[in-house]
Coordinates of C-alpha atoms in Angstrom, one line a residue:
Chain A
X1 CA 80.5 116.3 82.3
X2 CA 79.4 118.5 79.6
X3 CA 81.3 120.9 77.0
X4 CA 78.1 123.2 77.2
X5 CA 79.0 126.9 77.2
X6 CA 75.5 128.1 77.1
X7 CA 74.0 130.9 79.5
X8 CA 75.1 134.5 79.6
X9 CA 78.6 133.8 79.7
X10 CA 78.7 132.7 75.9
X11 CA 79.5 135.9 74.3
X12 CA 82.6 136.6 76.7
X13 CA 83.8 132.9 76.1
X14 CA 83.5 133.6 72.3
X15 CA 85.3 136.8 72.6
X16 CA 88.0 135.5 74.9
X17 CA 88.7 132.7 72.2
X18 CA 88.5 135.0 69.2
X19 CA 86.0 133.2 67.6
X20 CA 83.8 136.4 67.7
X21 CA 85.8 139.8 67.5
X22 CA 84.3 142.8 69.3
X23 CA 83.6 146.3 67.5
X24 CA 82.8 149.3 69.0
X25 CA 79.0 148.8 68.3
X26 CA 76.7 146.6 70.3
X27 CA 75.2 144.3 68.2
X28 CA 78.1 144.2 65.7
X29 CA 80.8 141.5 65.7
X30 CA 83.7 140.4 63.7
X31 CA 84.0 136.7 62.8
X32 CA 87.3 135.0 63.7
X33 CA 88.7 131.6 61.9
X34 CA 86.3 129.3 63.7
X35 CA 83.1 131.1 63.1
X36 CA 83.8 131.5 59.7
X37 CA 84.6 128.0 59.2
X38 CA 81.4 127.0 61.0
X39 CA 79.5 129.3 59.1
X40 CA 80.4 128.0 56.0
X41 CA 79.8 124.3 57.1
X42 CA 76.7 125.3 58.2
X43 CA 75.8 127.1 55.2
X44 CA 77.0 124.4 52.7
X45 CA 74.9 121.8 55.1
X46 CA 71.8 123.9 54.7
X47 CA 72.5 124.3 51.0
X48 CA 73.0 120.7 50.3
X49 CA 69.5 120.0 52.2
X50 CA 67.6 122.1 50.0
X51 CA 69.2 121.3 46.7
X52 CA 67.8 118.0 46.4
X53 CA 64.3 119.8 45.1
X54 CA 66.1 122.0 42.8
X55 CA 65.5 125.4 43.7
X56 CA 66.1 128.7 41.7
X57 CA 69.3 129.8 43.0
X58 CA 69.4 133.7 43.5
X59 CA 71.3 136.1 45.7
X60 CA 70.6 139.7 46.3
X61 CA 72.7 142.9 47.9
X62 CA 72.0 143.8 51.3
X63 CA 70.0 146.8 50.0
X64 CA 66.9 147.4 48.1
X65 CA 64.8 150.2 46.9
X66 CA 62.2 151.9 49.1
X67 CA 59.6 151.5 47.0
X68 CA 59.7 147.6 46.8
X69 CA 60.2 147.6 50.8
X70 CA 57.2 149.7 51.0
X71 CA 55.1 147.1 48.6
X72 CA 56.0 144.4 51.3
X73 CA 54.3 146.4 53.9
X74 CA 57.2 146.0 56.1
X75 CA 57.0 149.6 57.2
X76 CA 53.6 149.1 58.8
X77 CA 54.6 146.1 61.0
X78 CA 58.2 146.8 61.7
X79 CA 59.5 150.5 61.3
X80 CA 61.3 150.2 64.1
X81 CA 63.6 147.7 63.0
X82 CA 64.1 149.1 59.4
X83 CA 67.6 150.4 58.3
X84 CA 67.4 153.4 55.8
X85 CA 70.4 154.9 54.2
X86 CA 71.0 158.4 53.8
X87 CA 73.8 160.1 51.9
X88 CA 75.7 163.4 51.6
X89 CA 74.0 166.0 49.8
X90 CA 76.4 169.0 50.6
X91 CA 79.1 170.8 48.5
X92 CA 82.7 172.0 49.0
X93 CA 81.4 174.6 51.6
X94 CA 79.3 172.6 53.9
X95 CA 82.1 169.4 53.8
X96 CA 84.7 171.6 55.3
X97 CA 82.2 172.7 57.9
X98 CA 81.0 169.0 58.6
X99 CA 84.7 168.1 58.9
X100 CA 85.6 170.9 61.2
X101 CA 82.4 170.1 63.4
X102 CA 82.7 166.2 64.1
X103 CA 82.2 165.7 67.4
X104 CA 81.1 162.8 69.9
X105 CA 77.4 163.1 68.7
X106 CA 78.7 161.9 65.2
X107 CA 75.5 164.0 63.8
X108 CA 75.9 164.7 60.3
X109 CA 72.3 164.9 59.5
X110 CA 72.3 168.6 58.1
X111 CA 74.2 167.4 55.0
X112 CA 72.9 163.7 54.8
X113 CA 69.7 163.1 53.4
X114 CA 67.7 160.0 52.4
X115 CA 68.4 157.8 49.5
X116 CA 66.0 155.8 47.7
X117 CA 67.6 152.4 49.2
X118 CA 67.2 150.8 52.5
X119 CA 68.7 147.6 54.1
X120 CA 67.1 144.2 53.2
X121 CA 65.2 143.1 56.5
X122 CA 64.2 139.6 55.3
X123 CA 66.3 137.8 52.6
X124 CA 63.4 136.5 50.7
X125 CA 61.9 140.3 50.1
X126 CA 63.8 140.8 47.0
X127 CA 62.5 137.9 45.2
X128 CA 59.0 138.8 44.6
X129 CA 59.9 141.9 42.7
X130 CA 61.8 139.6 40.1
X131 CA 58.6 137.4 39.4
X132 CA 57.4 138.0 36.2
X133 CA 54.0 136.4 34.5
X134 CA 51.9 133.5 36.2
X135 CA 53.5 130.6 38.1
X136 CA 53.7 127.5 36.4
X137 CA 51.1 124.6 37.7
X138 CA 53.9 123.5 40.2
X139 CA 54.7 126.8 41.5
X140 CA 58.2 127.8 41.7
X141 CA 61.0 127.3 44.3
X142 CA 63.5 129.7 45.2
X143 CA 66.8 129.6 47.1
X144 CA 68.4 132.6 48.3
X145 CA 71.5 133.4 50.8
X146 CA 70.8 137.0 52.0
X147 CA 71.9 139.5 54.8
X148 CA 69.4 140.9 56.9
X149 CA 69.3 144.0 58.9
X150 CA 67.3 144.7 62.1
X151 CA 67.9 147.6 64.3
X152 CA 67.9 146.2 68.0
X153 CA 71.3 146.8 69.3
X154 CA 72.0 144.0 72.1
X155 CA 74.8 142.7 74.1
X156 CA 73.2 139.3 72.8
X157 CA 75.4 137.6 70.0
X158 CA 71.8 135.9 69.2
X159 CA 70.4 139.3 68.3
X160 CA 73.1 140.8 65.6
X161 CA 72.0 144.0 63.7
X162 CA 73.0 142.3 60.6
X163 CA 73.1 138.3 60.2
X164 CA 72.6 135.9 57.3
X165 CA 69.5 133.9 56.4
X166 CA 69.6 130.9 54.1
X167 CA 65.9 130.8 52.7
X168 CA 63.9 128.4 50.4
X169 CA 60.7 130.1 49.3
X170 CA 57.9 128.7 47.7
X171 CA 55.3 130.4 45.3
X172 CA 52.4 128.6 44.8
X173 CA 48.8 128.1 45.3
X174 CA 48.0 128.2 49.2
X175 CA 47.8 124.4 49.6
X176 CA 51.3 124.1 47.9
X177 CA 52.8 126.7 50.2
X178 CA 51.1 125.3 53.3
X179 CA 52.5 121.9 52.4
X180 CA 55.7 123.3 51.7
X181 CA 55.9 125.1 55.0
X182 CA 55.0 121.9 56.9
X183 CA 57.2 119.9 54.8
X184 CA 60.3 122.2 55.8
X185 CA 59.1 122.2 59.7
X186 CA 59.5 118.4 59.9
X187 CA 62.8 118.4 57.9
X188 CA 64.6 121.4 59.5
X189 CA 63.9 119.8 62.7
X190 CA 65.4 116.6 61.6
X191 CA 68.5 118.6 60.2
X192 CA 69.0 120.5 63.4
X193 CA 68.5 117.6 65.7
X194 CA 71.0 115.9 63.6
X195 CA 73.7 118.5 64.3
X196 CA 73.4 117.7 68.1
X197 CA 71.1 120.8 69.1
X198 CA 68.2 120.3 71.6
X199 CA 65.5 121.7 69.4
X200 CA 61.8 122.2 69.6
X201 CA 59.3 123.5 67.2
X202 CA 56.8 126.3 68.5
X203 CA 54.3 128.6 67.4
X204 CA 55.7 132.0 67.0
X205 CA 54.8 135.7 66.1
X206 CA 56.5 138.4 64.3
X207 CA 57.7 141.6 66.9
X208 CA 55.0 143.5 65.2
X209 CA 55.5 147.2 66.2
X210 CA 53.1 149.3 68.6
X211 CA 49.3 149.2 69.5
X212 CA 47.8 147.6 66.2
X213 CA 51.1 145.0 66.5
X214 CA 49.5 143.4 69.3
X215 CA 46.3 142.2 67.3
X216 CA 48.6 141.2 64.3
X217 CA 50.9 139.3 66.6
X218 CA 47.9 137.4 68.1
X219 CA 46.1 136.7 65.0
X220 CA 49.5 135.2 63.5
X221 CA 49.6 132.8 66.3
X222 CA 45.9 131.9 66.5
X223 CA 46.3 131.0 62.7
X224 CA 49.4 128.9 63.3
X225 CA 51.4 131.0 60.4
X226 CA 54.6 131.1 61.8
X227 CA 56.8 128.3 63.7
X228 CA 60.2 128.7 65.1
X229 CA 62.9 126.1 65.8
X230 CA 64.4 127.2 68.9
X231 CA 67.6 125.9 70.4
X232 CA 69.6 127.1 73.4
X233 CA 71.9 129.9 73.0
X234 CA 71.9 132.1 75.8
X235 CA 69.2 130.9 77.9
X236 CA 68.5 127.3 78.4
X237 CA 64.9 127.9 79.5
X238 CA 63.7 130.0 76.6
X239 CA 65.4 129.0 73.6
X240 CA 66.3 131.2 70.7
X241 CA 64.9 130.8 67.2
X242 CA 67.4 129.2 64.7
X243 CA 64.9 128.5 61.8
X244 CA 61.6 129.9 61.1
X245 CA 58.8 128.2 59.0
X246 CA 56.4 130.9 57.5
X247 CA 53.2 130.9 55.6
X248 CA 52.5 134.5 54.2
X249 CA 49.2 133.4 52.6
X250 CA 49.0 135.9 49.9
X251 CA 50.5 138.8 51.9
X252 CA 53.6 139.5 49.6
X253 CA 52.1 137.9 46.4
X254 CA 49.1 140.3 46.3
X255 CA 51.2 143.1 46.6
X256 CA 53.6 142.2 44.0
X257 CA 50.7 141.1 41.6
X258 CA 52.0 137.2 41.3
X259 CA 49.3 134.8 40.2
X260 CA 49.3 130.9 40.4
X261 CA 48.5 129.1 37.0
X262 CA 44.8 129.1 37.7
X263 CA 44.6 133.1 37.8
X264 CA 44.0 133.4 41.4
X265 CA 46.4 135.3 43.6
X266 CA 49.5 133.0 44.6
X267 CA 50.5 132.3 47.8
X268 CA 54.0 132.1 49.4
X269 CA 55.8 130.2 52.1
X270 CA 59.3 130.1 53.2
X271 CA 61.8 128.4 55.5
X272 CA 64.7 130.7 56.8
X273 CA 67.8 129.2 58.3
X274 CA 69.6 131.8 60.7
X275 CA 73.1 130.9 59.8
X276 CA 74.6 132.9 62.7
X277 CA 72.3 131.6 65.2
X278 CA 72.8 127.8 64.0
X279 CA 76.7 128.5 64.8
X280 CA 76.3 130.0 68.0
X281 CA 73.9 127.1 69.0
X282 CA 76.4 124.8 68.1
X283 CA 79.4 126.4 70.0
X284 CA 76.7 126.7 72.9
X285 CA 75.9 122.9 72.5
X286 CA 79.6 121.5 71.6
X287 CA 81.9 124.2 73.0
X288 CA 84.5 126.2 71.6
X289 CA 86.7 123.9 70.2
X290 CA 85.8 122.6 67.1
X291 CA 88.1 119.6 67.4
X292 CA 86.3 118.2 70.4
X293 CA 83.0 118.2 68.7
X294 CA 81.0 115.0 68.6
X295 CA 82.3 113.3 65.1
X296 CA 78.9 112.8 63.9
X297 CA 78.4 116.2 64.0
X298 CA 81.8 117.1 62.4
X299 CA 81.0 114.4 59.6
X300 CA 77.6 115.8 58.8
X301 CA 79.3 119.3 58.4
X302 CA 82.4 118.0 56.9
X303 CA 84.4 119.9 59.2
Chain B
X1 CA 85.2 134.8 15.8
X2 CA 85.2 135.5 19.4
X3 CA 82.7 134.9 22.3
X4 CA 83.2 138.5 23.7
X5 CA 80.2 140.4 24.6
X6 CA 81.9 143.6 25.7
X7 CA 80.7 146.8 25.2
X8 CA 77.7 148.8 26.4
X9 CA 75.6 145.8 25.5
X10 CA 77.0 143.6 28.4
X11 CA 74.5 144.5 30.9
X12 CA 71.4 143.9 28.3
X13 CA 72.8 140.5 27.5
X14 CA 73.5 139.7 31.1
X15 CA 70.0 140.4 32.1
X16 CA 68.4 138.9 28.7
X17 CA 70.1 135.6 29.9
X18 CA 68.9 136.1 33.7
X19 CA 72.7 136.0 34.8
X20 CA 71.8 139.2 36.3
X21 CA 68.4 140.2 37.6
X22 CA 66.8 143.4 37.3
X23 CA 65.7 145.4 40.4
X24 CA 63.9 148.9 40.6
X25 CA 67.1 150.4 41.8
X26 CA 70.0 151.7 39.8
X27 CA 73.2 149.7 40.7
X28 CA 71.1 147.2 42.5
X29 CA 71.1 143.6 40.8
X30 CA 70.0 140.4 41.7
X31 CA 72.5 137.2 41.0
X32 CA 71.2 134.6 39.0
X33 CA 72.3 130.9 38.9
X34 CA 75.6 131.5 36.6
X35 CA 76.6 134.4 38.1
X36 CA 76.4 132.7 41.7
X37 CA 78.4 130.0 40.4
X38 CA 81.3 132.2 38.9
X39 CA 81.2 134.4 41.9
X40 CA 82.0 131.5 44.3
X41 CA 84.4 129.9 42.0
X42 CA 86.4 133.0 41.5
X43 CA 86.1 134.0 45.5
X44 CA 87.5 130.3 45.9
X45 CA 90.4 130.9 43.5
X46 CA 91.3 134.2 45.4
X47 CA 91.2 132.4 48.9
X48 CA 93.5 129.7 47.4
X49 CA 95.9 131.7 46.1
X50 CA 96.2 133.6 49.3
X51 CA 96.0 131.0 51.7
X52 CA 99.9 129.8 50.9
X53 CA 100.9 132.9 53.2
X54 CA 98.5 131.7 55.9
X55 CA 96.7 134.8 56.7
X56 CA 94.6 135.5 59.8
X57 CA 91.0 135.0 58.5
X58 CA 88.4 137.7 59.6
X59 CA 85.0 138.9 58.2
X60 CA 82.6 141.5 59.1
X61 CA 79.1 142.5 58.3
X62 CA 78.4 145.4 56.2
X63 CA 77.7 148.0 58.9
X64 CA 80.2 149.6 61.3
X65 CA 80.1 152.4 63.7
X66 CA 80.5 156.1 62.9
X67 CA 83.2 156.9 65.4
X68 CA 85.4 153.9 63.6
X69 CA 84.5 155.4 60.1
X70 CA 85.5 158.8 61.2
X71 CA 88.9 157.3 62.5
X72 CA 89.7 156.3 59.0
X73 CA 89.2 159.7 57.7
X74 CA 86.7 158.5 55.0
X75 CA 84.3 161.5 55.5
X76 CA 87.3 163.8 54.5
X77 CA 88.0 162.2 51.3
X78 CA 84.8 160.2 50.0
X79 CA 81.8 161.8 51.8
X80 CA 79.4 161.7 48.8
X81 CA 80.2 157.8 48.4
X82 CA 79.2 157.0 52.4
X83 CA 76.0 155.4 53.3
X84 CA 74.6 156.3 56.7
X85 CA 72.0 154.3 58.4
X86 CA 68.8 156.0 59.8
X87 CA 66.3 154.4 61.8
X88 CA 62.6 155.0 62.9
X89 CA 62.4 157.2 66.0
X90 CA 58.6 157.8 66.2
X91 CA 55.8 156.5 68.3
X92 CA 52.4 155.1 67.4
X93 CA 51.0 158.4 66.6
X94 CA 53.7 159.2 64.0
X95 CA 53.6 155.5 62.6
X96 CA 50.1 156.1 61.8
X97 CA 50.8 159.4 60.2
X98 CA 53.6 158.0 58.2
X99 CA 51.5 155.1 56.7
X100 CA 49.0 157.4 55.7
X101 CA 51.4 160.0 54.1
X102 CA 53.4 157.1 52.0
X103 CA 53.8 158.6 48.3
X104 CA 56.0 158.9 45.5
X105 CA 58.7 160.8 47.5
X106 CA 59.3 157.7 49.9
X107 CA 60.3 160.6 52.3
X108 CA 60.3 159.3 55.7
X109 CA 62.8 161.7 57.4
X110 CA 60.4 163.3 59.7
X111 CA 60.3 160.1 61.5
X112 CA 63.7 158.7 60.5
X113 CA 66.8 159.8 62.5
X114 CA 70.4 158.8 62.4
X115 CA 71.7 155.9 64.1
X116 CA 75.6 155.3 65.2
X117 CA 76.0 152.9 62.1
X118 CA 77.4 153.4 58.5
X119 CA 77.8 150.9 55.7
X120 CA 81.4 149.6 55.2
X121 CA 82.7 151.5 52.3
X122 CA 86.0 149.1 52.0
X123 CA 86.7 145.8 52.9
X124 CA 89.7 146.2 55.2
X125 CA 88.2 149.1 57.2
X126 CA 86.8 147.0 60.2
X127 CA 89.8 145.2 60.9
X128 CA 92.0 148.2 62.3
X129 CA 89.8 148.6 65.2
X130 CA 90.6 144.9 66.2
X131 CA 94.1 145.1 66.7
X132 CA 95.4 145.2 70.0
X133 CA 99.1 145.8 71.2
X134 CA 102.4 146.1 69.1
X135 CA 102.7 144.0 65.8
X136 CA 105.2 141.0 66.0
X137 CA 108.7 141.8 63.9
X138 CA 107.2 140.0 60.9
X139 CA 104.0 142.2 61.2
X140 CA 100.4 140.6 60.8
X141 CA 98.6 139.6 57.4
X142 CA 94.6 139.1 57.1
X143 CA 92.3 138.0 54.8
X144 CA 88.8 139.3 54.7
X145 CA 86.2 138.8 52.5
X146 CA 83.7 141.9 52.7
X147 CA 80.9 144.0 51.6
X148 CA 81.5 147.4 50.3
X149 CA 78.7 150.2 49.7
X150 CA 79.7 153.3 47.5
X151 CA 76.7 155.5 46.6
X152 CA 77.2 156.2 43.1
X153 CA 74.1 154.6 41.2
X154 CA 74.8 153.8 37.7
X155 CA 73.7 152.1 34.9
X156 CA 77.1 150.3 34.6
X157 CA 77.1 146.7 36.1
X158 CA 80.8 147.4 36.8
X159 CA 79.5 150.0 39.3
X160 CA 77.1 148.5 41.5
X161 CA 76.3 150.1 45.0
X162 CA 77.1 147.2 46.8
X163 CA 79.9 144.7 46.0
X164 CA 82.1 142.2 47.6
X165 CA 86.2 142.5 47.9
X166 CA 88.3 140.0 48.8
X167 CA 91.3 141.5 50.6
X168 CA 94.6 140.7 52.2
X169 CA 96.0 143.1 54.3
X170 CA 99.6 143.6 55.5
X171 CA 100.2 145.8 58.7
X172 CA 104.0 145.7 59.3
X173 CA 107.1 148.1 58.6
X174 CA 106.8 150.7 55.7
X175 CA 109.3 148.2 53.9
X176 CA 107.1 145.1 54.5
X177 CA 104.1 147.1 53.5
X178 CA 105.6 148.4 50.2
X179 CA 107.0 144.9 49.6
X180 CA 103.6 143.2 49.9
X181 CA 101.9 145.6 47.5
X182 CA 104.5 145.0 45.0
X183 CA 104.7 141.1 45.7
X184 CA 100.6 141.1 45.0
X185 CA 100.9 143.5 42.3
X186 CA 102.9 141.0 40.1
X187 CA 100.9 138.0 41.6
X188 CA 97.5 139.4 41.0
X189 CA 98.4 140.4 37.4
X190 CA 99.4 136.7 36.6
X191 CA 96.3 135.5 38.4
X192 CA 94.0 137.3 36.6
X193 CA 95.7 136.9 33.3
X194 CA 95.6 133.1 34.0
X195 CA 91.9 133.3 33.8
X196 CA 92.2 134.7 30.3
X197 CA 91.7 138.4 31.1
X198 CA 93.5 140.7 29.0
X199 CA 94.6 142.6 32.1
X200 CA 97.0 145.8 32.3
X201 CA 98.7 147.1 35.4
X202 CA 98.3 151.2 35.6
X203 CA 98.8 153.7 38.6
X204 CA 95.6 155.0 39.7
X205 CA 94.0 157.4 42.4
X206 CA 91.0 157.2 44.6
X207 CA 87.9 159.4 43.5
X208 CA 88.7 162.2 46.2
X209 CA 85.9 164.5 46.7
X210 CA 86.0 168.1 46.0
X211 CA 88.4 171.0 45.4
X212 CA 90.8 169.7 47.8
X213 CA 90.4 166.2 46.5
X214 CA 92.1 167.1 43.3
X215 CA 95.4 167.9 45.0
X216 CA 94.9 164.5 47.1
X217 CA 94.6 162.4 43.8
X218 CA 97.6 163.9 42.3
X219 CA 99.6 163.2 45.2
X220 CA 98.6 159.7 45.2
X221 CA 99.3 159.3 41.5
X222 CA 102.8 161.3 42.1
X223 CA 103.9 159.0 44.9
X224 CA 102.6 155.8 43.0
X225 CA 100.8 154.5 46.0
X226 CA 97.7 153.0 44.2
X227 CA 97.9 150.5 41.1
X228 CA 94.8 149.1 40.0
X229 CA 94.7 145.9 37.3
X230 CA 92.3 146.8 34.7
X231 CA 90.3 144.6 32.4
X232 CA 87.6 145.1 29.8
X233 CA 84.4 145.2 31.2
X234 CA 82.1 147.8 29.4
X235 CA 84.7 149.5 27.5
X236 CA 87.4 148.3 25.5
X237 CA 89.7 151.4 25.5
X238 CA 89.4 151.9 29.1
X239 CA 89.4 148.9 31.1
X240 CA 87.8 148.6 34.6
X241 CA 89.8 147.9 37.8
X242 CA 89.3 144.4 39.0
X243 CA 92.1 144.6 41.4
X244 CA 93.8 147.5 43.5
X245 CA 96.9 147.2 45.2
X246 CA 97.4 150.0 47.9
X247 CA 100.0 151.1 50.2
X248 CA 98.4 153.3 52.7
X249 CA 101.4 154.2 54.5
X250 CA 100.5 155.3 58.0
X251 CA 97.5 156.8 56.9
X252 CA 95.2 154.4 58.6
X253 CA 97.5 152.8 61.2
X254 CA 98.1 156.0 62.7
X255 CA 94.9 156.6 63.5
X256 CA 94.1 153.6 65.0
X257 CA 97.2 153.7 67.1
X258 CA 98.8 150.6 65.8
X259 CA 102.7 150.2 66.3
X260 CA 105.4 148.2 64.7
X261 CA 107.6 145.6 66.8
X262 CA 110.2 148.7 66.9
X263 CA 107.8 151.1 68.4
X264 CA 107.3 153.2 65.0
X265 CA 103.7 153.8 63.8
X266 CA 103.3 150.6 61.6
X267 CA 102.5 151.0 57.8
X268 CA 99.5 148.9 55.9
X269 CA 99.2 147.7 52.4
X270 CA 96.4 145.9 50.9
X271 CA 95.3 144.0 47.6
X272 CA 91.5 144.0 47.1
X273 CA 89.7 141.7 44.5
X274 CA 86.6 143.1 43.2
X275 CA 84.7 139.7 42.8
X276 CA 81.9 141.2 40.9
X277 CA 84.1 142.9 38.7
X278 CA 86.4 139.9 38.0
X279 CA 83.1 137.7 37.0
X280 CA 81.8 140.8 35.0
X281 CA 85.4 140.7 33.2
X282 CA 85.1 136.8 32.7
X283 CA 81.7 137.0 31.3
X284 CA 83.0 139.8 28.8
X285 CA 85.7 138.0 27.7
X286 CA 84.4 134.2 27.6
X287 CA 80.8 134.8 26.8
X288 CA 77.7 134.1 28.4
X289 CA 78.0 130.2 28.7
X290 CA 80.0 129.0 31.1
X291 CA 80.0 125.5 29.1
X292 CA 81.9 127.5 26.4
X293 CA 84.3 129.1 28.5
X294 CA 88.3 127.9 27.5
X295 CA 89.0 124.6 29.3
X296 CA 92.0 126.0 31.2
X297 CA 89.7 128.7 32.7
X298 CA 87.3 126.2 33.8
X299 CA 90.1 124.0 35.2
X300 CA 91.6 127.1 37.3
X301 CA 88.2 128.0 38.4
X302 CA 87.2 124.4 39.1
X303 CA 84.1 125.3 37.3

């Protein structure tokens, strides 16, 4: 006997129980009471786990400048996932014309043009632009809870177009960054299995775009730069990533001119907890009724 | 002797104290530790105040569908404030070309086209699409913490392009909606003055676009549909709205086909707390050092 509701039916069961609320867009859900309660509990749990290392706390809105985004090189690797923001460029006349011509296509592009803003695709990206001067010898450690947008509309609730990452980000020497990544890979595995999730750590790659992307993905796996902690959400055989642990080498720090205390270009690493996915994995593992969850899980989450 | 740091210098002082963090975009800030602490405290304070009425809790991401946005009629009233999301439409070849031609203009529009998503402009908008069937006789009450985008880049920290509204929304008969609006207008005034803010309630209007908008704004004021609770942030003479209390009549409910128990088109009303603005007003009133704030304010906010 198991309370598991994993499998392709999870989405429908969550919608039926009003834990998720349907909207008219694929990949966009409202969160009902028990989703919010669990979301807040998981976020607090992650926050407390990381607070022992006294990170510098930062938060950023879901938008950032095109120029900073270009510096991260995201446009090279994941152009297809990015959301750019456009805004009205018209006058009274074109406004009147727009209103008269609204139709099923919802195409306003003749009176909307690009702004200088894009949606943040990874919670740690806005941090790099705020760093001034060389790092101290021990490096710097940041905590950020951020909103990420990735344009991949899907019926899978584990693939929402907008979601939250709670990240700890280390900027330091290469050795420090790698040690941080490995420290969190073990720690996050323990934290997630402590919530009753059947987790596994696997070498992973980002979904790099296009022909050139296949080589980038292969390199990333060969060098074991990215690990994911996966857990069952919609598919018992292939878990879904709920945490990722990444060593960026100097990919971001070099572009933002961030140096270690020794004057060398710094390295960075991050651990990112996908809050919505952890919530979904918990519902998949323990059922839809929070009151029926194992007592040790409820205690751990202060639910 | 006053701890006040209001006036045009507030932004610079907040940046100097790393309470706000600069970014390369106007109207976009990172939040440092004390901003986050105060933000969370204010949000909890608002949440607790509203919880006595047992609202239905909902949250939504910062994106919603164009079709739902069109139903709210936002495009008629505020086209200039809306953010629409575009995404990459190209292939390997146009991607390579894009990367070779990045320049200071950051114009990617030849390979980006409209998606079906826009940024949510008001926290309560996504609620209406989730309502099914007639309302019960007492109506329904919702609580939502949401992210709003308004494209009006400014150096005034009280006018961020993306900010959070904590709203309570009542759907009911016209009498019920008006009573709710007036109940919260008085209540919110008391809550905000209890935080040591010099608040005032004023009749207000939304910033309707263009020539036709002037009449809409005048009508809204004549009918006293919108009140704002204002407090000093950047300007001691003209306070900035930190809370708004709105009676929408059937403007939204009619478009989403929401009926009262009696079969008539329902009305709606909302109170929206602008969390960032309340935080800014607190720093303006009590100074930059949380430890120096009046003890009753610290107790009220559990800081």
